[in-house]
XYZ file of C-alpha atoms in Angstrom:
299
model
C -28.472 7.898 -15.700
C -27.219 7.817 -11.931
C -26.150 3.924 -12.717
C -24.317 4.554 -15.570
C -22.805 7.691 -13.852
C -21.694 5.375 -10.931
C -20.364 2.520 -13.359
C -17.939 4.947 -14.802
C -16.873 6.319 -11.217
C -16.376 2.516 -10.236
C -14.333 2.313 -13.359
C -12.568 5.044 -13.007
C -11.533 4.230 -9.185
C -10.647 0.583 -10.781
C -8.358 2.406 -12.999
C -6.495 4.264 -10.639
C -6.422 1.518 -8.102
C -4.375 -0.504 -11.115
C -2.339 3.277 -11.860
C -1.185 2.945 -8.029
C 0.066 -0.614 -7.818
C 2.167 -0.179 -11.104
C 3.447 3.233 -9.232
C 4.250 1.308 -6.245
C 5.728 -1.494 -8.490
C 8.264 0.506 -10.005
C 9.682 2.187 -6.496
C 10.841 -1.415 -5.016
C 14.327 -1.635 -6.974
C 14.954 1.920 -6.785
C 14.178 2.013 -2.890
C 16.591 -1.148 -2.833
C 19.199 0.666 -4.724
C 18.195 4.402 -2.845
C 19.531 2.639 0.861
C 22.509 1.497 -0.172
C 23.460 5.023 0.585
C 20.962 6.773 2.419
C 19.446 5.385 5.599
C 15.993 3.845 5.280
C 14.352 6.392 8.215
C 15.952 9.154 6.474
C 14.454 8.565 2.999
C 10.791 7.937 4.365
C 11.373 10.938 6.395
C 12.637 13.340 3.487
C 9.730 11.854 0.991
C 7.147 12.088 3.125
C 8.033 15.642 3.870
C 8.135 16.477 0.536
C 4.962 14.631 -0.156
C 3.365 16.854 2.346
C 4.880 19.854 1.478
C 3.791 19.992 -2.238
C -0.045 19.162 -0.786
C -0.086 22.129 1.428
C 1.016 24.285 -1.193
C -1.656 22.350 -4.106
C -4.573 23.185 -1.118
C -3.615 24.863 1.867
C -7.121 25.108 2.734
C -8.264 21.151 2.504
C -7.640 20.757 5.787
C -9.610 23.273 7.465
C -12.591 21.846 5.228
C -12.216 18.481 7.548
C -14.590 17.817 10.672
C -12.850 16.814 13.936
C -14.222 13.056 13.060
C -12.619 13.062 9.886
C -9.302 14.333 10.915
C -9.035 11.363 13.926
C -9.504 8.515 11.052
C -7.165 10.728 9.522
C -4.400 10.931 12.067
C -5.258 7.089 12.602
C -4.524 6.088 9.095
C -1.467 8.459 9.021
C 0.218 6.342 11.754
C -1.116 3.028 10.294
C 0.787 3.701 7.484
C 3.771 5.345 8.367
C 4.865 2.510 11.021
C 3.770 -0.086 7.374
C 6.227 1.885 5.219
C 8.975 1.908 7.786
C 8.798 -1.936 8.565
C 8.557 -2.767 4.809
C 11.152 -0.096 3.699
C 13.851 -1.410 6.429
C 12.699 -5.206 5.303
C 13.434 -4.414 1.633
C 16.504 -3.915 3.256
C 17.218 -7.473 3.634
C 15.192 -9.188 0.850
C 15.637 -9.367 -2.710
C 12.642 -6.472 -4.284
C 10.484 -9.228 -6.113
C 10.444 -11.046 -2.930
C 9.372 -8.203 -0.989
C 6.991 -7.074 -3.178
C 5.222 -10.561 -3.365
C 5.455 -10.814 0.534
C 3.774 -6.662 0.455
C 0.761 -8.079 -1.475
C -0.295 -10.501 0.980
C -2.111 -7.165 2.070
C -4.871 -8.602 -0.003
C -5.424 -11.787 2.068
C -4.960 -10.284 5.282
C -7.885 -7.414 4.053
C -11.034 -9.582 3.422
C -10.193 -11.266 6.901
C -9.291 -7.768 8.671
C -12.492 -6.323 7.029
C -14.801 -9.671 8.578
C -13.317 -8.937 12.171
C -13.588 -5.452 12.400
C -16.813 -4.627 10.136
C -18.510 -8.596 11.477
C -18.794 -10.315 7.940
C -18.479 -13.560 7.523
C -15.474 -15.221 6.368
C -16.632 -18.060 3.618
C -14.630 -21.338 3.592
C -12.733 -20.195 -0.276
C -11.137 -17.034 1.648
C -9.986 -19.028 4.229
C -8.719 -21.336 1.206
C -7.130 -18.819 0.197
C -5.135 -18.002 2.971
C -3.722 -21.390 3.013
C -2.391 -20.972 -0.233
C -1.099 -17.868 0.352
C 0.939 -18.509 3.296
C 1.931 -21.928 1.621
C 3.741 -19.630 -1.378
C 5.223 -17.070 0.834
C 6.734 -20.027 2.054
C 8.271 -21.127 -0.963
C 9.196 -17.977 -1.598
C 10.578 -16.448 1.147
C 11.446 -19.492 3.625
C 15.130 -20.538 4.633
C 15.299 -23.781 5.784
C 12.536 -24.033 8.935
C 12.270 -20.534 9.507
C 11.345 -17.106 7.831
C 14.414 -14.353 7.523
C 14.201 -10.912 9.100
C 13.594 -9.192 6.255
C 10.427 -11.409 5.187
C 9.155 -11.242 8.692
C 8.857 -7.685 9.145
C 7.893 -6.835 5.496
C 5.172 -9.229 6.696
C 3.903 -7.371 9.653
C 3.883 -4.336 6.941
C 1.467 -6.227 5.049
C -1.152 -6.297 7.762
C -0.973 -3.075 8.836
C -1.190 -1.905 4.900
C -4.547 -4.092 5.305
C -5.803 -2.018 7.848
C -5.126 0.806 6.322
C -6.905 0.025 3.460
C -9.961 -1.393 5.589
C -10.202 1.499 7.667
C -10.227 4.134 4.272
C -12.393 1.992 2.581
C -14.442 2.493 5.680
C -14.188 6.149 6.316
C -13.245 8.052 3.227
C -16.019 10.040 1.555
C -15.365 11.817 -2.083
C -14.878 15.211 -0.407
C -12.735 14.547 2.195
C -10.556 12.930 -0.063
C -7.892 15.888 -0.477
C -8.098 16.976 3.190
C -7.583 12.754 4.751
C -4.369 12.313 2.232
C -3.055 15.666 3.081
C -3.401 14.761 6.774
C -2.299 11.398 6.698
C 0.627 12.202 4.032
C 1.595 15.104 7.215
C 1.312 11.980 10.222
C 3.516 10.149 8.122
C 6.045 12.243 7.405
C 5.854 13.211 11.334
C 6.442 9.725 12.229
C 8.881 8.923 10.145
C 11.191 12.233 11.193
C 10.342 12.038 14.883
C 12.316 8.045 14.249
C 14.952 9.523 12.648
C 16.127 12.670 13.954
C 17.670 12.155 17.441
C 20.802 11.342 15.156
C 20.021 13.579 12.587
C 19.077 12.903 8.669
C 21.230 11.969 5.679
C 20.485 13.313 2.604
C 21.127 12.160 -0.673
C 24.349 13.353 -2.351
C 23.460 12.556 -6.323
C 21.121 13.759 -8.813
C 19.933 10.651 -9.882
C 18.794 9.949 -6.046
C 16.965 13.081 -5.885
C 15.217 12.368 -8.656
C 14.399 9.031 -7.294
C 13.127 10.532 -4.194
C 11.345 13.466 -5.581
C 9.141 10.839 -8.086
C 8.519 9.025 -5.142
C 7.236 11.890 -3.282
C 5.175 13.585 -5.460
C 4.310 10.617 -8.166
C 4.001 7.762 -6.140
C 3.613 9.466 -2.538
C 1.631 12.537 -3.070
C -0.426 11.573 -6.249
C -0.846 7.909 -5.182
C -2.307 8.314 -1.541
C -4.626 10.945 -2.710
C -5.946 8.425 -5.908
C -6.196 5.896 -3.062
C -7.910 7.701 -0.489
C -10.788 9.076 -3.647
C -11.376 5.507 -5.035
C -11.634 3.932 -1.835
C -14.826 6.178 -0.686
C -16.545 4.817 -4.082
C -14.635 0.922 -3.840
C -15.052 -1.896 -0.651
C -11.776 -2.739 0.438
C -11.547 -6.244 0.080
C -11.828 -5.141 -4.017
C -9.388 -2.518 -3.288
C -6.732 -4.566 -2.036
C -6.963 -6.935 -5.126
C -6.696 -4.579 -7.787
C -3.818 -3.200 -6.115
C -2.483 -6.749 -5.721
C -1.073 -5.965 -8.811
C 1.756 -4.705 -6.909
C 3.920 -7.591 -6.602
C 3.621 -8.322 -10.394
C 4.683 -4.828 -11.218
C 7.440 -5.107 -9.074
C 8.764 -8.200 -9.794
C 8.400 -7.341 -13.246
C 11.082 -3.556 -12.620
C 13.264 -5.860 -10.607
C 13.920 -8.554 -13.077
C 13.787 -6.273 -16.221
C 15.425 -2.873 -14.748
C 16.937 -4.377 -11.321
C 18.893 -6.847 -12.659
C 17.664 -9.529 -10.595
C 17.122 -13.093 -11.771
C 13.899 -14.808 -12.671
C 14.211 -18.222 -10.519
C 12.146 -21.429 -10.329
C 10.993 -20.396 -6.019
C 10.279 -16.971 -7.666
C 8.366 -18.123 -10.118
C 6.256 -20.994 -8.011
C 5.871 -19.175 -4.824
C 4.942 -15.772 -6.881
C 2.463 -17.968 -8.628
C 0.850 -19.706 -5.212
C 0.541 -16.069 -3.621
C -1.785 -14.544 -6.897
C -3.797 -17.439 -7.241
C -4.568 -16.947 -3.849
C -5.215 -13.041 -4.534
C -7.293 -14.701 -7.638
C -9.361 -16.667 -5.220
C -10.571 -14.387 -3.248
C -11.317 -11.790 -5.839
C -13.464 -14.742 -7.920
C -15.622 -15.643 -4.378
C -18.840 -14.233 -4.042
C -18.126 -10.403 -2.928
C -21.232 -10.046 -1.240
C -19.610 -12.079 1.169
C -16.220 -11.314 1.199
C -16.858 -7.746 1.079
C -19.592 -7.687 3.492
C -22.546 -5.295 3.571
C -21.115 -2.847 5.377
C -18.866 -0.253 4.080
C -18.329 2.278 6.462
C -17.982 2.104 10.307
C -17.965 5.209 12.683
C -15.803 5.162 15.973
């Protein structure tokens, strides 16, 4: 009974995991489209604020449920990801969304080899195959000429810092903290993100259509999404977090070609198709080893 009961959990996680990247998927056109008139700090700042907002009211007491421990990896995770959504928001900036979402979901190369470091796995010789192939299609994808643009380089630097943030909640999170952690980290990001904004004060958007763009990315994609994260990651290892939500750069490539208007090319196609077999890889290698037998670390 307790197997089956923790097969459908694992499932369930799975599903939401796979709920999140399409979520995530579907916000890179219409972030790409969002700062064209509102600047990038100022949108994370007013959806993370909102995000953060609508938790406190949903469970104003979540927080007071967390230990001191809890509310460091918290704070830690807040900041890990607020910096990762300001370097890939301003990067989306300057690259086409399919490319940035493809050059996001290197997360889940970066993760199993983040995860050996920090939790002292071993990294088998397919994972570090599959970094090779990885950094061979961003290449492809995002190079121009001899050397990577701007706007791939710091959407990049994103990805690794998304990695740790998944390694470090796949590390710490427990069921019950699950509310309290996103509420906290949803209230560090929005803090960071205002705190880099507001010494020259914040733009707001001026048309219906982009408030309803930012409000389904703050409650939908923000709100909802970092707290389905943050619950299926206590019952999930990250290294098979990140690749179910690897699915991210397919989802997104998929809104920008079909909604975003953006065109399906042959580097698009061949570097898109490098960087999942590589995600592929490591998800078929033997998880015992990519994963590691340790799932949660203490500080």
């Amino acid at each position: 009974m307790h197997a089956e009961q923790t097969r459908r959990t694992t499932l369930l996680a799975s599903a939401a995991l796979l709920a999140i990247a399409a979520c995530w998927g579907s916000t890179f056109f219409l972030i790409k489209d969002l700062l064209e008139r509102v600047p990038t700090l100022d949108f994370l700042a007013v959806r993370f604020t909102i995000a953060s907002v609508v938790l406190l009211v949903v469970a104003p007491r979540a927080l007071g449920r967390l230990s001191p421990e809890v509310r460091t990896h918290a704070a830690v995770l807040g900041l890990l990801y607020g910096v990762a959504q300001i370097l890939q928001t301003a990067g989306l900036a300057h690259t086409p969304a399919s490319v940035s979402g493809f050059v996001t979901g290197l997360y889940v190369v970066f993760t199993p080899l983040l995860a050996a470091a920090i939790l002292k796995t071993r990294i088998p010789p397919v994972t570090w195959a599959a970094v090779v192939l990885a950094t061979v299609g961003l290449g492809v994808l995002a190079l121009d000429g001899f050397s990577i643009g701007y706007g791939e380089l710091i959407t990049l630097t994103s990805a690794v810092l998304y990695a740790l943030h998944i390694v470090g909640l796949g590390a710490w999170s427990r069921p019950q903290d699950a509310l309290g952690m996103t509420i906290l980290q949803m209230v560090v990001i929005a803090t960071v993100c205002t705190v880099a904004t507001a010494h020259d004060g914040i733009v707001l958007p001026d048309r219906t259509s982009d408030w309803l763009s930012v409000l389904y990315m703050a409650v939908v994609v923000a709100a909802l999404g970092l707290f389905a994260q943050t619950w299926a990651q206590a019952h999930l290892p990250p290294t098979r977090s990140a690749i179910l939500m690897s699915m991210e750069p397919v989802f997104a490539s998929f809104f920008a070609v079909w909604l975003g208007g953006e065109s399906l090319t042959t580097r698009l196609l061949l570097g898109g198709s490098m960087v999942l077999v590589a995600m592929l890889t490591v998800e078929l290698a033997p998880r015992r080893v990519v994963e590691g037998e340790v799932t949660h670390i203490a500080v």
